[in-house]
mmCIF file of C-alpha atoms in Angstrom:
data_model
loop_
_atom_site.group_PDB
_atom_site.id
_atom_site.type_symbol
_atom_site.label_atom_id
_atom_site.label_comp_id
_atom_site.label_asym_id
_atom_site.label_seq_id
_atom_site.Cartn_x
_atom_site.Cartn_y
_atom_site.Cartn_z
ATOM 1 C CA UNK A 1004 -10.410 11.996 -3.678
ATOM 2 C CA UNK A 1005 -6.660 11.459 -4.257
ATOM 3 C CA UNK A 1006 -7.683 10.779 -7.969
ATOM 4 C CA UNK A 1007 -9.664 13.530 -8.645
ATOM 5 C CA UNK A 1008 -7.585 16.012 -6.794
ATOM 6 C CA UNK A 1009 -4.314 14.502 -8.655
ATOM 7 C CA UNK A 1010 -5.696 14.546 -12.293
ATOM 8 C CA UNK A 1011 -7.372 18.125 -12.118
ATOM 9 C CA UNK A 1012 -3.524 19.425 -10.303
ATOM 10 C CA UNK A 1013 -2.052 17.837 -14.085
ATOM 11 C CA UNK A 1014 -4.992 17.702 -16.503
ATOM 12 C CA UNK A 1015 -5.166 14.208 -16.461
ATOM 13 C CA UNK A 1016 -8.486 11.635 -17.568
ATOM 14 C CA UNK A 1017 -9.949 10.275 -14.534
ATOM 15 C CA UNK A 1018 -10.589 7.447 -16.039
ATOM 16 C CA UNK A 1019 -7.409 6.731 -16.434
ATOM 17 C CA UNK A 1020 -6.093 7.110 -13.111
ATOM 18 C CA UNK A 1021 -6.123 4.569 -10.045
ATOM 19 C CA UNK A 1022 -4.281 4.577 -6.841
ATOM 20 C CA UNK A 1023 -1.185 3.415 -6.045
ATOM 21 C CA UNK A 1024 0.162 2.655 -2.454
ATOM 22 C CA UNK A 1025 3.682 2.195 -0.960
ATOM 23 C CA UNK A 1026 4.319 1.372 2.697
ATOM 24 C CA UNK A 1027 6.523 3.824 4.532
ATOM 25 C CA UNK A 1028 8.874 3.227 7.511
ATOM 26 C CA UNK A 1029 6.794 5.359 9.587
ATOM 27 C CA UNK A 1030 5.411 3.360 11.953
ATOM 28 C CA UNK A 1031 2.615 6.261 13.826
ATOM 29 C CA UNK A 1032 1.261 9.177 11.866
ATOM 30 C CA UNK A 1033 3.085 10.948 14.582
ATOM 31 C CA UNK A 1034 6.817 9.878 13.170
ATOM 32 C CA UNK A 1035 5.463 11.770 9.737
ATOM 33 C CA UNK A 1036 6.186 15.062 11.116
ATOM 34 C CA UNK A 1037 10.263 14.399 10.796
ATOM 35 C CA UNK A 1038 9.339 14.509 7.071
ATOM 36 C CA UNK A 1039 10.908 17.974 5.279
ATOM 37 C CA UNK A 1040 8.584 18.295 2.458
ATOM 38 C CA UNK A 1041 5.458 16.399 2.493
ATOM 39 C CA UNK A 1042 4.451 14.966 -1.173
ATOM 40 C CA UNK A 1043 1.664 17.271 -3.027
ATOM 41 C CA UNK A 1044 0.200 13.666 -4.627
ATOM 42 C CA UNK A 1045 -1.135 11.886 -2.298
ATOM 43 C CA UNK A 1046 -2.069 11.150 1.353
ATOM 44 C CA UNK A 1047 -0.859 8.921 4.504
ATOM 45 C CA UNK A 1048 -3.242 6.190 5.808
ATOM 46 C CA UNK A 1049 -2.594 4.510 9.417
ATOM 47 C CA UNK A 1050 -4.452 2.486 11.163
ATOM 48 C CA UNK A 1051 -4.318 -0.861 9.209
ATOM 49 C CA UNK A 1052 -4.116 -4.291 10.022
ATOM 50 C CA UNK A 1053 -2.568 -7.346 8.044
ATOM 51 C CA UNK A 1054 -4.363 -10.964 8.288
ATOM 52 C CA UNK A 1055 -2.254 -13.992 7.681
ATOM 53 C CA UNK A 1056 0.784 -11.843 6.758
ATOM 54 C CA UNK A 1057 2.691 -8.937 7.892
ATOM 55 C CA UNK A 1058 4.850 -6.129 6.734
ATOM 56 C CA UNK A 1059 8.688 -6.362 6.894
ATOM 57 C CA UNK A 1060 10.365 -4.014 9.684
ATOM 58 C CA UNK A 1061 12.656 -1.346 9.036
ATOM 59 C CA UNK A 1062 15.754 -3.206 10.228
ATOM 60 C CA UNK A 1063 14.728 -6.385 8.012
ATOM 61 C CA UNK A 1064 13.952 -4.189 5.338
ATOM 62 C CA UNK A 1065 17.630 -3.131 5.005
ATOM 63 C CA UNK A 1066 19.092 -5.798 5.384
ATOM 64 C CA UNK A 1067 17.565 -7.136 2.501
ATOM 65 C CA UNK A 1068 17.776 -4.268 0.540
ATOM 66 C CA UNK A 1069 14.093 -3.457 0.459
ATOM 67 C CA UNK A 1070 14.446 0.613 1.007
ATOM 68 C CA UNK A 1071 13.308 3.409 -1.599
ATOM 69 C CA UNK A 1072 12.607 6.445 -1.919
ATOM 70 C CA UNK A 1073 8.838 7.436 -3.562
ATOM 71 C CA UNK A 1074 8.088 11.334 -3.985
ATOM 72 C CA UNK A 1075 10.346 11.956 -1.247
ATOM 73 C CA UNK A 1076 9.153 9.546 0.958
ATOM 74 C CA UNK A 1077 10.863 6.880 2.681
ATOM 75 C CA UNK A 1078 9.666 3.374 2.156
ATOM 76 C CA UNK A 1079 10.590 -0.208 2.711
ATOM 77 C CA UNK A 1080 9.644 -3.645 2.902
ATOM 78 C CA UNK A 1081 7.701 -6.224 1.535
ATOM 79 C CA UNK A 1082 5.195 -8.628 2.725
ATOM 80 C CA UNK A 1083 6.517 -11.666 4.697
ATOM 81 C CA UNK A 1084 5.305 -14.639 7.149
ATOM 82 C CA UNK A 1085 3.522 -13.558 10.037
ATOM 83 C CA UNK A 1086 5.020 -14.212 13.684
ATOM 84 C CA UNK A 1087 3.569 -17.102 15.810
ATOM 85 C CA UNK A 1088 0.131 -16.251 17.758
ATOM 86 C CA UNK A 1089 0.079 -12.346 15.719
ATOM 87 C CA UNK A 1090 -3.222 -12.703 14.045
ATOM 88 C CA UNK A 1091 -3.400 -9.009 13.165
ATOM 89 C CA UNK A 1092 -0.217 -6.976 13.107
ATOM 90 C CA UNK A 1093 -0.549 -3.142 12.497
ATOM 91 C CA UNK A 1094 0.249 -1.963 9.437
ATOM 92 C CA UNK A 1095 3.269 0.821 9.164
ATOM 93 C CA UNK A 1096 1.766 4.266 7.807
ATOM 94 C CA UNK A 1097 0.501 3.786 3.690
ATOM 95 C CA UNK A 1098 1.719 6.799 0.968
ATOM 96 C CA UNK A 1099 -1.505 6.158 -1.622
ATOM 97 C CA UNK A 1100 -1.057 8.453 -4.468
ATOM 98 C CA UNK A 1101 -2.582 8.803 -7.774
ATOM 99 C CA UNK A 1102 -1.165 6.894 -10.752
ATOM 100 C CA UNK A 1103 -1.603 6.886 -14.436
ATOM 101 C CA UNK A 1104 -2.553 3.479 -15.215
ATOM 102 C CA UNK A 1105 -0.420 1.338 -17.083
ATOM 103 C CA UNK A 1106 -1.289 -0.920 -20.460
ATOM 104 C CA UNK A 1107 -0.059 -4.451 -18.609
ATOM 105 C CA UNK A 1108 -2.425 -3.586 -15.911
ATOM 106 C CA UNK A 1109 -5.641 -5.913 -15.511
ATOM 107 C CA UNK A 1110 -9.158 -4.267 -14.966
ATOM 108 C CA UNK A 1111 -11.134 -5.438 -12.891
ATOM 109 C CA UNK A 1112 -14.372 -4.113 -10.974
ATOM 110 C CA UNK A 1113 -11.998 -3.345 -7.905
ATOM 111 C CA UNK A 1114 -9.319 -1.877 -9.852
ATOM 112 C CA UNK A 1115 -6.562 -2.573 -11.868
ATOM 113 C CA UNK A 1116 -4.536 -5.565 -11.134
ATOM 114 C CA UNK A 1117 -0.779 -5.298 -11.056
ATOM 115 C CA UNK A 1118 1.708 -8.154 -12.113
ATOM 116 C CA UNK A 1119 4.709 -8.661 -9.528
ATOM 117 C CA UNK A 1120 2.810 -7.230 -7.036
ATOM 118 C CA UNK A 1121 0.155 -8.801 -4.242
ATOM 119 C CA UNK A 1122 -2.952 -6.874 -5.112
ATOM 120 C CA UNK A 1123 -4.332 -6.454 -1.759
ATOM 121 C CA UNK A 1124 -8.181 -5.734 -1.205
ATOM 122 C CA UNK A 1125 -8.638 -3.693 2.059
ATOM 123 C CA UNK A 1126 -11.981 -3.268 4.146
ATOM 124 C CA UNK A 1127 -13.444 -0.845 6.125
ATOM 125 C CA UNK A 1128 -13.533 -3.415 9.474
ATOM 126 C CA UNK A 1129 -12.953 -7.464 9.347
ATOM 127 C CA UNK A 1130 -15.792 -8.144 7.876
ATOM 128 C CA UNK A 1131 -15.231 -8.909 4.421
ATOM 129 C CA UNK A 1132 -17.469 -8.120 1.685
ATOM 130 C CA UNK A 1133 -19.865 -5.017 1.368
ATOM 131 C CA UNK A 1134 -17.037 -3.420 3.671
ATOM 132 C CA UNK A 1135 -14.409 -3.353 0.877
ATOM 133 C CA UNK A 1136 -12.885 0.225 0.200
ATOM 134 C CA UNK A 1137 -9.858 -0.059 -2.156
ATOM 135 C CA UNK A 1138 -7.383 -2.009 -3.342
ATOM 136 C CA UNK A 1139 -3.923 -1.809 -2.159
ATOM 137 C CA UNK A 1140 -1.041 -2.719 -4.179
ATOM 138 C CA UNK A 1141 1.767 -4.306 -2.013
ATOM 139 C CA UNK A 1142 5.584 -5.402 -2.700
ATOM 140 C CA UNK A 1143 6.240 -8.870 -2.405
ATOM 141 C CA UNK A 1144 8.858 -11.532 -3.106
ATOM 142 C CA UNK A 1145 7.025 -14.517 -2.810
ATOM 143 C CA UNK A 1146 4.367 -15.266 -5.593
ATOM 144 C CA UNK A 1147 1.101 -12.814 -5.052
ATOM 145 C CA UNK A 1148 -0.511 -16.395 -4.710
ATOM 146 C CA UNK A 1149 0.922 -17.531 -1.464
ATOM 147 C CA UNK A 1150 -0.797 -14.397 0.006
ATOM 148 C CA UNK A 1151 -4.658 -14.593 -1.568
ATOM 149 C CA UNK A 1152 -4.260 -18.202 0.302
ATOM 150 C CA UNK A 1153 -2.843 -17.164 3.429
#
């Protein structure tokens, strides 16, 4: 829906959009309303959960130098190691928004794969397979491969 709603707003070919996602430092849809002006291109997601990974914190996020600012909205992080005994650690809020896509992107029949980035399929519950609903596209420092094997 982000797609469509995106390339009517700037006259864009469908089929040339996909989705793009960036993780904010929001950690509950609740911290969103601090925001000034939401973005017009795209929508928040919560209520994710990483397996065999998780997502940077704010404070770590800084001090690495992992903050940035994407249509106004604050984000940070990257993936990193997961803490001892946290199988599935919550996921901060997700900005998806509608992209053009790029000529160095990859398609594939889940979507366009991104170099430099950990191309991230997410499902509708934990079981894989005919559950799959997008493909999230997730900053990371370590080669995307460490991840897919995690």
């Amino acid at each position: 829906a982000v797609q469509q709603v995106v390339a009517r707003k700037r006259s864009l070919p469908l089929d040339n959009m996909t989705i793009s996602t960036d993780v904010t430092i929001y950690r509950r849809p609740e911290d969103l309303n601090s925001l000034i002006n939401e973005p017009s291109d795209g929508a928040f997601i919560h209520g994710l959960f990483m397996q065999g990974a998780r997502w940077m914190t704010v404070e770590e996020a800084s001090a690495a130098n992992q903050t940035r600012l994407t249509s106004g909205v604050k984000c940070a992080g990257v993936i990193v190691d997961s803490h001892a005994k946290d199988l599935l650690p919550p996921m901060p809020v997700l900005y998806v928004k509608a992209v053009s896509v790029e000529a160095e992107w990859e398609p594939t029949s889940i979507g366009y794969l991104r170099p430099n980035m950990y191309n991230c399929p997410c499902y509708y519950t934990s079981f894989r397979g005919p559950t799959y609903v997008f493909l999230a596209t997730l900053d990371t420092e370590e080669p995307a491969t460490k991840w897919i094997n995690a």
